[in-house]
XYZ file of C-alpha atoms in Angstrom:
777
model
C 19.549 -37.657 -6.533
C 20.875 -38.886 -3.165
C 22.935 -41.405 -5.113
C 24.352 -38.641 -7.292
C 25.330 -36.392 -4.401
C 26.873 -39.333 -2.529
C 28.901 -40.166 -5.606
C 30.133 -36.589 -5.935
C 31.021 -36.540 -2.263
C 33.132 -39.662 -2.700
C 34.921 -38.066 -5.606
C 35.680 -34.898 -3.681
C 36.885 -36.883 -0.653
C 39.478 -38.734 -2.687
C 37.798 -41.981 -3.771
C 39.484 -41.245 -7.101
C 42.701 -39.595 -5.990
C 43.754 -36.936 -8.479
C 47.221 -37.889 -9.710
C 49.282 -34.806 -10.591
C 53.072 -34.874 -10.525
C 55.910 -32.488 -11.372
C 58.587 -34.050 -13.574
C 60.520 -33.609 -16.845
C 58.964 -34.994 -20.060
C 59.602 -38.584 -21.069
C 62.403 -39.463 -23.468
C 60.142 -39.998 -26.490
C 59.189 -36.296 -26.535
C 61.167 -34.465 -29.195
C 62.172 -30.946 -28.111
C 61.731 -27.996 -30.453
C 64.412 -25.597 -31.559
C 65.190 -22.632 -29.343
C 62.653 -19.856 -29.791
C 63.661 -16.344 -30.803
C 61.360 -13.953 -28.958
C 61.181 -11.210 -31.585
C 58.916 -8.187 -31.267
C 55.212 -8.662 -31.880
C 54.113 -6.981 -35.144
C 51.921 -3.961 -34.406
C 49.063 -5.441 -36.478
C 48.994 -8.544 -34.240
C 49.030 -6.838 -30.849
C 45.253 -6.331 -30.812
C 44.618 -10.087 -30.702
C 45.840 -10.172 -27.095
C 48.171 -13.122 -27.699
C 51.247 -13.654 -29.826
C 51.829 -17.422 -29.958
C 55.415 -18.417 -30.608
C 54.723 -22.147 -30.370
C 51.950 -24.720 -30.133
C 53.525 -28.149 -29.894
C 51.386 -31.269 -29.583
C 53.028 -34.709 -29.478
C 51.352 -38.093 -29.011
C 52.799 -41.530 -28.300
C 50.119 -44.008 -29.330
C 51.789 -47.053 -27.763
C 52.224 -45.287 -24.409
C 48.796 -43.607 -24.534
C 50.486 -40.356 -23.651
C 50.158 -36.846 -25.023
C 52.532 -33.910 -24.567
C 51.562 -30.247 -24.989
C 53.664 -27.106 -24.891
C 52.411 -23.546 -25.358
C 54.545 -20.424 -25.624
C 52.886 -17.030 -26.037
C 53.307 -13.367 -25.306
C 50.531 -11.371 -23.631
C 49.980 -8.260 -25.743
C 46.920 -6.678 -24.159
C 45.549 -5.843 -20.727
C 42.314 -7.600 -21.708
C 44.085 -10.994 -21.815
C 46.124 -10.679 -18.630
C 43.570 -12.702 -16.650
C 43.238 -15.597 -19.065
C 46.906 -15.533 -20.068
C 48.039 -15.956 -16.457
C 45.683 -18.906 -15.897
C 46.481 -22.475 -17.016
C 44.090 -25.422 -16.766
C 44.295 -29.108 -17.609
C 41.249 -31.397 -17.545
C 41.630 -35.104 -16.815
C 39.698 -38.121 -15.580
C 41.428 -39.402 -12.428
C 39.976 -42.884 -12.907
C 42.321 -43.607 -15.827
C 44.492 -40.534 -16.494
C 47.530 -39.013 -14.763
C 48.806 -35.493 -15.323
C 52.465 -34.496 -15.239
C 53.463 -30.833 -15.305
C 56.919 -30.196 -16.767
C 57.427 -26.436 -16.449
C 55.584 -23.146 -16.068
C 57.811 -20.198 -16.958
C 57.470 -16.442 -17.188
C 60.031 -14.757 -19.448
C 60.431 -11.015 -18.886
C 63.076 -8.898 -20.616
C 64.902 -12.087 -21.619
C 65.074 -13.420 -18.042
C 63.451 -16.845 -17.481
C 61.534 -17.304 -14.227
C 60.526 -20.875 -13.362
C 57.255 -20.604 -11.458
C 56.345 -24.304 -11.132
C 56.667 -25.530 -7.553
C 54.851 -27.671 -5.016
C 51.627 -26.095 -3.866
C 51.153 -24.017 -7.015
C 48.686 -26.471 -8.575
C 45.086 -26.570 -7.332
C 42.773 -29.483 -8.109
C 39.113 -28.656 -8.535
C 36.110 -30.525 -9.858
C 33.961 -28.597 -12.321
C 30.831 -30.157 -13.780
C 30.669 -28.002 -16.892
C 27.659 -29.891 -18.297
C 25.581 -29.909 -15.138
C 23.014 -27.601 -16.747
C 22.592 -30.311 -19.402
C 21.990 -32.918 -16.652
C 25.346 -34.604 -17.284
C 28.062 -35.443 -14.745
C 31.472 -36.606 -15.973
C 33.601 -36.595 -12.813
C 36.536 -34.923 -14.547
C 39.034 -32.948 -12.493
C 40.767 -29.703 -13.425
C 44.333 -28.834 -12.496
C 44.540 -25.062 -12.115
C 47.557 -22.756 -12.010
C 47.119 -19.031 -11.318
C 50.295 -17.027 -11.889
C 51.012 -13.931 -9.849
C 52.817 -10.835 -11.138
C 52.134 -11.237 -14.857
C 52.417 -8.143 -17.049
C 51.696 -7.113 -20.610
C 54.738 -8.092 -22.682
C 55.564 -11.177 -20.577
C 56.075 -14.492 -22.378
C 54.377 -17.534 -20.818
C 55.892 -20.951 -21.513
C 54.323 -24.079 -20.033
C 54.257 -27.800 -20.839
C 52.499 -30.897 -19.495
C 51.804 -34.532 -20.367
C 48.607 -36.522 -19.905
C 48.896 -40.292 -19.734
C 46.123 -42.846 -19.963
C 43.271 -43.867 -22.270
C 39.612 -44.558 -21.685
C 39.327 -48.355 -21.352
C 35.977 -48.295 -23.138
C 37.848 -48.025 -26.466
C 39.776 -51.282 -25.909
C 43.134 -49.657 -26.630
C 42.098 -48.178 -29.988
C 43.526 -44.724 -30.614
C 41.603 -41.839 -32.153
C 41.737 -38.063 -31.804
C 41.460 -34.757 -33.648
C 43.542 -31.582 -33.439
C 42.963 -28.002 -34.511
C 45.249 -26.684 -37.242
C 43.781 -23.213 -37.648
C 43.333 -20.455 -35.071
C 41.744 -17.064 -34.417
C 45.048 -15.576 -33.198
C 48.495 -15.336 -34.837
C 50.534 -18.559 -34.575
C 54.211 -18.353 -35.483
C 54.906 -22.086 -35.241
C 52.652 -25.114 -34.812
C 53.678 -28.736 -34.796
C 51.614 -31.894 -34.425
C 53.706 -35.044 -34.039
C 52.143 -38.500 -33.620
C 54.341 -41.569 -33.021
C 52.607 -44.907 -33.642
C 53.836 -48.506 -33.731
C 54.350 -49.798 -37.230
C 51.833 -52.575 -36.643
C 49.185 -50.001 -35.676
C 48.930 -47.759 -38.755
C 46.682 -44.724 -38.438
C 44.135 -43.353 -40.849
C 44.331 -39.576 -41.021
C 42.447 -36.858 -42.846
C 42.608 -33.087 -42.879
C 39.286 -31.260 -42.719
C 39.279 -27.740 -44.125
C 42.100 -25.642 -45.553
C 45.256 -25.671 -43.459
C 48.680 -24.075 -43.828
C 50.385 -27.033 -42.138
C 52.618 -29.364 -44.165
C 52.305 -33.132 -43.666
C 55.195 -35.604 -43.606
C 55.913 -39.130 -42.366
C 59.046 -40.864 -41.155
C 59.435 -44.598 -40.603
C 61.837 -46.577 -38.445
C 62.013 -50.287 -37.789
C 59.369 -50.081 -35.076
C 57.484 -46.799 -35.483
C 55.902 -44.410 -37.932
C 55.931 -40.712 -37.097
C 53.232 -38.506 -38.600
C 54.020 -34.791 -38.529
C 52.023 -31.701 -39.427
C 53.985 -28.481 -39.162
C 53.590 -24.865 -40.234
C 54.874 -21.379 -39.534
C 53.243 -17.957 -39.561
C 49.748 -19.391 -39.830
C 47.050 -17.041 -41.131
C 44.521 -15.721 -38.629
C 41.055 -17.201 -39.214
C 38.009 -15.097 -38.388
C 34.747 -16.963 -38.109
C 31.435 -15.313 -38.983
C 28.207 -15.297 -37.005
C 25.131 -17.389 -37.785
C 26.907 -20.258 -39.532
C 25.256 -23.720 -39.609
C 26.152 -26.055 -36.764
C 27.847 -28.468 -39.171
C 30.153 -25.772 -40.542
C 33.459 -24.923 -38.909
C 35.749 -22.154 -40.048
C 38.754 -23.726 -38.349
C 40.521 -26.673 -40.006
C 41.452 -29.783 -38.047
C 43.165 -33.111 -38.587
C 41.643 -36.457 -37.610
C 43.461 -39.681 -36.754
C 42.023 -43.114 -36.027
C 42.854 -46.799 -35.834
C 39.345 -47.683 -37.024
C 39.672 -48.409 -40.741
C 35.945 -48.580 -41.586
C 32.548 -47.831 -40.133
C 32.105 -51.589 -39.873
C 35.025 -51.613 -37.415
C 33.267 -48.953 -35.336
C 30.132 -51.110 -35.396
C 32.084 -54.140 -34.152
C 33.373 -51.997 -31.270
C 29.878 -50.711 -30.378
C 27.864 -53.957 -30.636
C 29.192 -55.514 -27.374
C 28.548 -52.262 -25.502
C 24.877 -52.170 -26.529
C 24.216 -55.904 -26.576
C 22.257 -55.734 -23.358
C 21.802 -58.718 -21.071
C 21.558 -62.100 -22.774
C 18.742 -63.006 -20.403
C 16.390 -60.090 -19.921
C 15.984 -59.292 -16.203
C 12.628 -60.154 -14.713
C 11.966 -56.533 -13.705
C 12.347 -55.376 -17.306
C 10.162 -58.188 -18.653
C 7.459 -57.504 -16.092
C 7.500 -53.768 -16.813
C 7.262 -54.366 -20.574
C 4.283 -56.719 -20.168
C 2.474 -54.190 -18.027
C 3.119 -51.344 -20.452
C 1.698 -53.105 -23.536
C -1.433 -54.332 -21.794
C -4.359 -53.320 -24.006
C -2.236 -52.612 -27.101
C -3.638 -54.308 -30.187
C -0.771 -54.038 -32.695
C 2.986 -53.613 -32.914
C 2.800 -49.856 -33.397
C 0.712 -49.378 -30.251
C 3.122 -51.615 -28.314
C 6.131 -49.668 -29.577
C 4.501 -46.340 -28.700
C 3.634 -47.567 -25.199
C 7.227 -48.644 -24.493
C 8.705 -45.502 -26.054
C 6.362 -43.217 -24.126
C 7.370 -44.865 -20.851
C 11.095 -44.368 -21.469
C 10.597 -40.804 -22.689
C 8.378 -39.630 -19.858
C 9.100 -41.889 -16.878
C 12.906 -42.168 -17.125
C 14.311 -38.699 -16.496
C 17.419 -37.545 -18.275
C 20.608 -37.563 -16.196
C 24.004 -38.796 -17.376
C 26.795 -40.140 -15.148
C 29.486 -40.226 -17.814
C 32.365 -41.314 -15.616
C 35.310 -43.196 -17.093
C 33.981 -45.891 -19.445
C 30.521 -44.480 -18.789
C 31.192 -41.893 -21.493
C 30.306 -44.554 -24.074
C 29.171 -47.660 -22.165
C 25.448 -47.649 -21.291
C 24.198 -48.582 -17.858
C 22.472 -51.993 -17.592
C 18.726 -51.664 -18.375
C 17.500 -53.078 -15.053
C 19.621 -50.542 -13.166
C 18.260 -47.675 -15.277
C 14.737 -48.958 -14.681
C 15.205 -49.157 -10.913
C 16.795 -45.719 -10.475
C 14.526 -44.109 -13.112
C 17.184 -41.914 -14.716
C 19.774 -42.212 -17.459
C 21.359 -40.434 -20.400
C 20.726 -40.991 -24.104
C 22.572 -44.321 -24.325
C 20.973 -45.583 -21.093
C 17.439 -44.671 -22.165
C 17.953 -46.067 -25.674
C 19.302 -49.403 -24.449
C 16.413 -49.691 -21.982
C 13.931 -49.033 -24.789
C 15.565 -51.634 -27.044
C 15.559 -54.162 -24.200
C 11.874 -53.515 -23.459
C 11.184 -54.091 -27.161
C 13.062 -57.400 -27.035
C 11.024 -58.393 -23.993
C 7.783 -58.209 -26.008
C 9.209 -59.810 -29.151
C 9.868 -56.620 -31.141
C 13.069 -55.320 -32.709
C 14.860 -52.048 -32.011
C 18.522 -51.166 -32.331
C 20.617 -48.312 -30.935
C 21.838 -45.854 -33.570
C 24.722 -43.408 -33.130
C 24.237 -39.872 -34.507
C 25.871 -36.451 -34.394
C 23.513 -33.672 -33.311
C 25.555 -30.778 -34.708
C 27.829 -31.988 -37.534
C 25.087 -34.334 -38.816
C 25.752 -35.244 -42.480
C 29.337 -33.967 -42.413
C 30.447 -37.074 -40.526
C 30.281 -38.915 -43.865
C 33.448 -36.984 -44.782
C 35.222 -37.893 -41.542
C 37.449 -40.835 -40.739
C 35.600 -43.675 -38.964
C 35.657 -43.169 -35.213
C 33.391 -43.382 -32.158
C 34.223 -39.697 -31.689
C 32.078 -38.965 -34.742
C 28.966 -39.373 -32.572
C 27.574 -37.494 -29.573
C 24.064 -38.928 -29.224
C 22.189 -42.234 -29.370
C 18.692 -42.820 -30.765
C 16.861 -46.004 -31.757
C 16.020 -47.594 -35.092
C 12.844 -49.693 -35.294
C 12.723 -51.916 -38.427
C 9.419 -51.727 -40.314
C 9.617 -54.041 -43.301
C 12.058 -52.576 -45.815
C 12.090 -49.196 -44.074
C 12.880 -47.973 -40.577
C 11.198 -45.825 -37.972
C 13.643 -43.632 -36.089
C 12.788 -42.603 -32.528
C 14.592 -40.615 -29.849
C 13.949 -41.929 -26.312
C 15.237 -38.650 -24.799
C 12.403 -36.500 -26.230
C 10.011 -36.125 -23.310
C 7.148 -34.151 -24.845
C 6.136 -36.276 -27.829
C 2.631 -37.493 -28.602
C 0.854 -39.270 -31.447
C 1.552 -42.329 -33.534
C 4.520 -43.336 -35.643
C 3.672 -40.897 -38.444
C 3.556 -37.920 -36.082
C 6.482 -38.496 -33.731
C 9.470 -36.669 -35.071
C 13.173 -36.354 -34.392
C 15.616 -33.533 -35.104
C 17.412 -33.460 -38.437
C 20.201 -35.911 -37.600
C 20.757 -36.878 -41.286
C 23.020 -39.923 -40.771
C 23.299 -42.722 -38.210
C 25.393 -45.806 -37.524
C 23.012 -48.611 -36.541
C 24.558 -50.743 -33.790
C 23.712 -54.124 -35.250
C 25.786 -57.009 -36.535
C 26.474 -56.540 -40.217
C 26.293 -52.736 -40.335
C 29.071 -51.545 -42.628
C 28.167 -47.940 -43.399
C 26.206 -44.911 -42.271
C 22.458 -44.947 -42.872
C 20.277 -41.943 -43.827
C 17.852 -40.994 -41.068
C 14.367 -40.388 -42.484
C 11.572 -38.445 -40.823
C 7.825 -38.750 -41.152
C 6.355 -35.767 -43.062
C 3.643 -35.235 -40.429
C 6.289 -34.874 -37.738
C 7.999 -31.813 -39.220
C 7.637 -28.358 -37.688
C 4.437 -26.645 -38.759
C 2.751 -23.584 -37.249
C -0.648 -22.284 -38.347
C -1.765 -18.942 -36.901
C -5.227 -17.420 -37.239
C -5.620 -13.790 -36.193
C -9.081 -12.235 -36.018
C -9.870 -8.566 -35.450
C -13.480 -7.632 -34.700
C -13.883 -3.906 -35.368
C -17.069 -2.313 -34.037
C -16.178 1.316 -34.753
C -13.391 3.793 -35.331
C -13.474 5.061 -31.761
C -14.205 1.809 -29.907
C -11.781 -0.910 -28.686
C -11.136 -3.808 -31.059
C -11.378 -7.444 -30.036
C -8.304 -9.413 -31.129
C -8.174 -13.209 -30.989
C -5.195 -15.395 -31.909
C -5.427 -19.150 -32.395
C -2.141 -20.961 -33.036
C -1.940 -24.604 -34.066
C 1.401 -26.359 -33.468
C 2.075 -29.764 -35.024
C 5.056 -32.104 -35.191
C 8.223 -30.941 -33.483
C 6.635 -27.517 -32.995
C 4.010 -29.107 -30.746
C 6.740 -30.751 -28.677
C 8.595 -27.453 -28.290
C 5.493 -25.566 -27.124
C 4.552 -28.423 -24.764
C 7.952 -28.158 -23.159
C 7.575 -24.416 -22.691
C 4.032 -24.607 -21.349
C 4.975 -27.328 -18.881
C 7.817 -25.366 -17.267
C 6.357 -21.837 -17.331
C 3.643 -20.419 -15.102
C 0.383 -19.311 -16.675
C 0.895 -15.689 -15.589
C 4.344 -15.596 -17.156
C 3.081 -17.153 -20.392
C 0.246 -14.622 -20.649
C 2.645 -11.762 -19.933
C 5.114 -12.973 -22.577
C 2.378 -13.291 -25.184
C 1.068 -9.765 -24.489
C 4.566 -8.315 -24.780
C 5.017 -10.095 -28.104
C 2.233 -8.014 -29.697
C 2.915 -4.735 -27.899
C 5.256 -3.382 -30.567
C 2.666 -3.921 -33.301
C -0.403 -2.893 -31.289
C 0.515 -0.437 -28.487
C -1.752 -0.523 -25.472
C -2.901 -4.113 -26.122
C -4.211 -5.925 -23.039
C -5.145 -9.531 -22.386
C -8.822 -10.128 -21.655
C -8.291 -13.637 -20.297
C -5.348 -15.965 -19.592
C -3.784 -17.916 -22.420
C -5.422 -21.323 -22.832
C -4.487 -24.399 -24.813
C -5.716 -27.805 -25.871
C -3.430 -30.782 -26.389
C -4.487 -33.451 -28.879
C -2.269 -36.430 -28.085
C -3.564 -38.508 -30.984
C -2.513 -36.003 -33.652
C 0.439 -34.539 -31.712
C -1.137 -31.097 -31.929
C -1.266 -28.231 -29.451
C -3.743 -25.394 -30.048
C -3.078 -22.181 -28.100
C -5.736 -19.466 -27.825
C -5.131 -15.826 -26.908
C -7.692 -13.057 -26.411
C -6.880 -9.358 -26.353
C -8.323 -5.894 -26.588
C -6.655 -3.249 -28.745
C -7.878 0.113 -27.390
C -6.862 2.306 -30.346
C -6.553 0.315 -33.531
C -7.395 3.392 -35.639
C -4.857 6.181 -35.243
C -5.106 9.765 -36.481
C -2.459 10.861 -38.972
C -0.944 14.304 -39.557
C -4.210 15.298 -41.179
C -6.674 14.784 -38.299
C -9.490 13.811 -40.642
C -7.530 10.689 -41.761
C -7.476 7.507 -39.650
C -5.251 4.490 -40.261
C -5.303 0.913 -38.910
C -2.117 -1.099 -39.464
C -1.742 -4.875 -39.370
C 1.712 -6.448 -39.206
C 2.516 -10.185 -39.609
C 4.992 -10.422 -36.738
C 5.279 -14.264 -36.856
C 6.446 -14.074 -40.493
C 8.764 -11.182 -39.739
C 10.424 -13.270 -37.012
C 11.755 -15.662 -39.654
C 12.355 -13.154 -42.451
C 15.393 -11.652 -40.755
C 18.556 -10.272 -42.277
C 21.949 -11.693 -41.289
C 24.032 -9.587 -38.948
C 26.954 -10.060 -41.355
C 25.831 -9.488 -44.927
C 29.214 -9.486 -46.654
C 30.135 -13.116 -46.047
C 32.566 -15.810 -47.057
C 30.808 -18.504 -45.002
C 27.331 -20.052 -45.256
C 24.394 -18.553 -43.360
C 22.306 -20.818 -41.130
C 18.510 -20.776 -41.489
C 15.714 -22.477 -39.550
C 14.798 -25.674 -41.410
C 12.556 -27.528 -41.929
C 9.763 -25.124 -41.049
C 6.342 -24.281 -42.439
C 4.429 -21.251 -41.118
C 1.017 -20.019 -42.258
C -0.558 -16.815 -40.963
C -4.102 -15.718 -41.754
C -5.314 -12.326 -40.506
C -9.040 -11.616 -40.795
C -10.424 -8.148 -40.107
C -14.188 -8.022 -39.580
C -15.178 -4.388 -40.096
C -18.327 -2.554 -39.102
C -18.989 -1.439 -42.687
C -18.236 -2.547 -46.229
C -14.694 -1.887 -47.349
C -13.269 -1.870 -50.883
C -10.047 -3.918 -51.221
C -7.783 -4.158 -54.224
C -6.714 -7.850 -54.405
C -3.006 -8.604 -54.706
C -0.729 -11.615 -54.429
C 3.052 -11.981 -54.451
C 5.365 -15.005 -54.225
C 9.071 -14.659 -53.437
C 11.362 -17.680 -53.840
C 14.941 -17.819 -52.593
C 17.519 -20.567 -52.141
C 16.464 -20.992 -48.510
C 12.775 -20.033 -48.421
C 9.533 -19.562 -50.283
C 7.199 -16.838 -49.014
C 3.892 -15.475 -50.221
C 1.427 -12.756 -49.279
C -2.146 -12.408 -50.506
C -4.584 -9.578 -49.830
C -8.288 -10.080 -50.483
C -11.623 -8.809 -49.248
C -15.365 -9.039 -49.645
C -18.023 -6.884 -48.047
C -16.955 -6.176 -44.475
C -14.152 -8.769 -44.445
C -10.536 -7.939 -45.233
C -8.158 -10.922 -45.244
C -4.365 -11.160 -45.330
C -2.686 -14.538 -45.952
C 1.042 -15.064 -45.443
C 3.185 -18.189 -45.740
C 6.820 -18.999 -44.977
C 8.339 -22.300 -46.055
C 11.992 -23.113 -45.517
C 13.772 -24.858 -48.382
C 17.272 -25.401 -46.947
C 19.107 -25.123 -43.642
C 21.682 -22.712 -45.021
C 22.417 -20.114 -47.693
C 25.724 -20.578 -49.566
C 28.122 -17.651 -49.344
C 27.825 -16.967 -53.084
C 24.038 -16.593 -52.768
C 23.989 -14.230 -49.774
C 23.491 -11.125 -51.937
C 20.422 -12.633 -53.599
C 19.122 -13.837 -50.227
C 19.467 -10.384 -48.653
C 17.664 -8.820 -51.629
C 14.853 -11.401 -51.379
C 14.424 -10.733 -47.648
C 14.319 -6.995 -48.352
C 11.598 -7.477 -50.977
C 9.611 -9.626 -48.596
C 9.918 -7.300 -45.613
C 8.920 -4.309 -47.743
C 5.671 -6.116 -48.498
C 4.932 -7.219 -44.946
C 2.039 -5.425 -43.348
C -1.189 -3.882 -44.588
C -3.149 -0.828 -43.553
C -6.684 0.462 -43.877
C -7.252 4.217 -44.218
C -10.436 6.120 -43.466
C -10.940 9.751 -44.559
C -13.653 11.453 -42.551
C -14.153 14.181 -45.174
C -14.661 11.741 -48.028
C -16.969 9.640 -45.883
C -19.012 12.714 -44.989
C -19.211 13.744 -48.638
C -20.356 10.301 -49.724
C -22.896 10.186 -46.927
C -24.590 13.419 -48.152
C -24.270 13.429 -51.958
C -27.360 15.609 -52.574
C -26.649 18.313 -50.050
C -26.532 21.752 -51.753
C -23.074 23.227 -51.881
C -21.476 19.848 -51.207
C -19.339 19.915 -54.343
C -15.910 21.476 -53.836
C -14.471 22.796 -57.087
C -10.798 22.080 -57.805
C -9.211 25.129 -59.468
C -5.976 23.331 -60.221
C -7.034 21.954 -63.670
C -8.418 25.413 -64.606
C -5.052 26.967 -63.850
C -3.291 24.237 -65.844
C -5.670 24.837 -68.784
C -5.065 28.592 -68.790
C -1.299 28.228 -68.577
C -1.198 25.586 -71.290
C -3.600 27.564 -73.534
C -1.494 30.711 -73.135
C 1.646 28.786 -74.055
C 0.019 27.301 -77.162
C -1.445 30.720 -78.113
C 1.999 32.268 -77.851
C 3.566 29.563 -80.019
C 0.704 29.799 -82.550
C 0.966 33.546 -82.825
C 4.667 33.236 -83.535
C 3.985 30.632 -86.210
C 1.241 32.661 -87.920
C 3.217 35.875 -87.898
C 6.412 34.251 -89.088
C 7.506 35.378 -92.581
C 8.748 32.729 -95.025
C 12.499 32.592 -95.560
C 12.068 32.805 -99.409
C 9.518 34.788 -101.425
C 6.611 32.840 -102.946
C 7.097 31.623 -106.509
C 5.285 33.322 -109.348
C 1.947 31.684 -110.307
C 2.044 29.506 -113.389
C -0.478 29.511 -116.198
C -4.001 28.830 -114.937
C -3.100 28.850 -111.255
C -5.097 31.991 -110.676
C -8.189 29.820 -110.698
C -7.021 27.955 -107.569
C -8.505 30.418 -105.076
C -10.313 29.596 -101.767
C -11.230 26.187 -100.304
C -13.046 23.676 -102.367
C -13.060 20.121 -103.628
C -11.592 17.494 -101.355
C -10.097 20.149 -99.070
C -13.578 20.421 -97.515
C -13.088 16.912 -96.029
C -9.745 17.966 -94.543
C -11.354 21.103 -93.096
C -14.163 19.057 -91.584
C -11.661 16.672 -89.892
C -9.589 19.531 -88.502
C -12.612 21.265 -87.025
C -14.090 18.066 -85.551
C -10.850 16.879 -83.911
C -10.606 19.516 -81.099
C -14.291 19.052 -80.323
C -13.902 15.269 -79.867
C -10.760 15.612 -77.727
C -12.451 18.276 -75.597
C -15.435 15.973 -74.960
C -13.129 13.089 -74.025
C -11.148 15.395 -71.753
C -14.186 16.323 -69.676
C -15.449 12.731 -69.656
C -12.199 11.080 -68.509
C -10.881 13.843 -66.251
C -14.089 15.108 -64.677
C -12.986 13.771 -61.264
C -10.003 16.117 -61.409
C -12.379 19.056 -60.953
C -13.758 17.465 -57.716
C -11.446 18.621 -54.929
C -12.539 15.840 -52.526
C -11.768 13.139 -55.059
C -8.490 14.798 -55.994
C -7.395 14.872 -52.349
C -8.379 11.218 -51.984
C -5.716 10.157 -54.493
C -3.008 12.706 -53.711
C -3.027 12.884 -49.906
C -0.390 10.698 -48.205
C -1.864 8.142 -45.817
C -5.170 7.742 -47.676
C -6.082 4.262 -48.920
C -5.827 5.107 -52.628
C -2.730 7.288 -52.347
C 0.198 6.621 -54.633
C 3.115 9.011 -54.779
C 3.291 9.091 -58.583
C -0.454 9.174 -59.283
C -0.952 12.965 -58.886
C 1.941 13.964 -61.203
C 0.935 11.375 -63.831
C -2.697 12.578 -63.900
C -1.535 16.177 -64.165
C 0.778 15.371 -67.070
C -1.997 13.463 -68.855
C -4.424 16.352 -68.341
C -1.928 18.909 -69.707
C -1.265 16.648 -72.689
C -4.942 16.564 -73.569
C -5.215 20.362 -73.209
C -2.288 20.680 -75.648
C -4.112 18.410 -78.100
C -7.251 20.606 -77.900
C -5.496 23.980 -78.205
C -3.055 22.598 -80.745
C -5.992 21.375 -82.830
C -7.498 24.881 -82.788
C -4.142 26.275 -83.923
C -4.093 23.835 -86.851
C -7.575 24.987 -87.889
C -6.410 28.627 -87.898
C -3.294 27.766 -89.858
C -5.313 25.710 -92.346
C -7.796 28.465 -93.099
């Protein structure tokens, strides 16, 4: 670190003198038409800015870029940022020229640019990521700026990073979150240096080209651009704002040819590197063990710190220098690892990846700017093993060491012509297995609660990192607070402990708690309830903050979580088994409830299926999450009255009669009696016909009518017997309360009404049968 601070001191003292001048733009810059400063539409005032012009011009041959911004400040909230201008540049190869800084108020132009207005500061914006780039910032703070003022400023930046050997590449935004009245992008390139260009996303800008004898001018221009509003929780590879890319690299093979000399390493491996490699592989019996030994050294012994100054943004530091100072960034650590591999006769090649845009770079134009990270590719027969020398908390063999989901890589090796898919070992993926155990000794005694969590793959590396940089007291406190919402009053009985299995890349964390009041009284004091909630599953089954979406929703992937909750009770407990599986575009989840004797078990799983949900599937995803969350959790209910009744079944006077079915029977019988009386006493609408010859003998009941009479009489008796057999529990008040009281284990809101309706229906069948007998006779 002394070297780093000395270097920074040299920078601040002027070792790289910041070159900032005040001058008009060069002749190649094409001015824009005069701007009419019309009123800002009322609908646009809330954005804080009303941009009249964004003009970006580039001269490829001169390695110079010109920018001009003209905007009106429309809100007090943007006065601070609107009156502040900054330009970032690397003084080792770039010079900044400021052309004008104007404030236009009530049509009067005030030129504010003068000597002494510009301040030069050095801000290491990536210092928290252990990266130093040495860039300087030119800062202008305007005084006396008011809402309604128009700010107009322009500057040029000249110079190109020598690491790119004069090749030009860049990208420019063509869509914005504020109103833009006019945007122009103009790129002038020599005719013998044609540029590839591609527009990413939907843009309102129109493209045109114009050729002269020596140059080609590429222009993108648009007016009254639509405001673009991005949504929260989008995948890292998705951008709502369109942009245009330009490059001189025609193919990925051309990018490879540029990168190979940078990562070639020394032709003759330095003695220090060779000696270190030999020492590291001592005792290793095969190539995998040798590779792991070298990788582990670079990951754990070479700390991460990047000095990305000038060409150092893309050129790695020599391996022997990285080895001696024991720090480096991703490209430094990767090249050191590859050189150590060469020293012991093994192969490994640097591979360029993009940590955020990942697979989307396949749609981009070829360019070194497509990559922001370097890993290593180790050939293994016809396949490859991909490793990341910057991951410091890995353990295990080749099948268990994982990398993030980089998707695509450009292998820096002679002959590489295209991007290569990055594969990952299945055993290295994120997996979390959680076992919760509750030991219940009574309804009024504290409950022992033990949690054992098994982390494997990348999950093990994440928890290792956290455990290594957090004190034991803080870890224990965090874990207790995690369960407090589900189990109020929970306390830790001993500090959190863990075991690290390096061979299998597994970390097992154990927690021990006491829950003082697992069983809680409900509104009815004789009813107790114990609730169990799968918080780890709930953490992933979350709803998006924006549910009406036009953009994809990011999800955690790949991820596999299993939660098993076992409740060991102090007495046998009846459990109705159930199992549900919910499958969505992005996840598959299941819950299973089972029990036997004194054990009640709840099993939950969460498996991610994709890293995003398409916008057209958000509605289904939200509904699936709702269904899942409605099923999360399980409770056990204990009714003291029912338990007391079951404990003393023979006690005289124990039975409590339920008068409700008697009342229903009387009401129903009275209704049927009333209807029957009306039917019997009803006179026919027409008089009876006169008897024919011989019909006077047909008097009374006889013949086959006896069979009909027998059936009519027997029917009410049978239904009455079935009624008392099937609905006898209805007359037991304790049993009736057990199924109709909210909060009791067997309670269902619709069960009481359905039983009552069924009981009344059977009473109608009995009384109606009696009525038919009367009518028949």
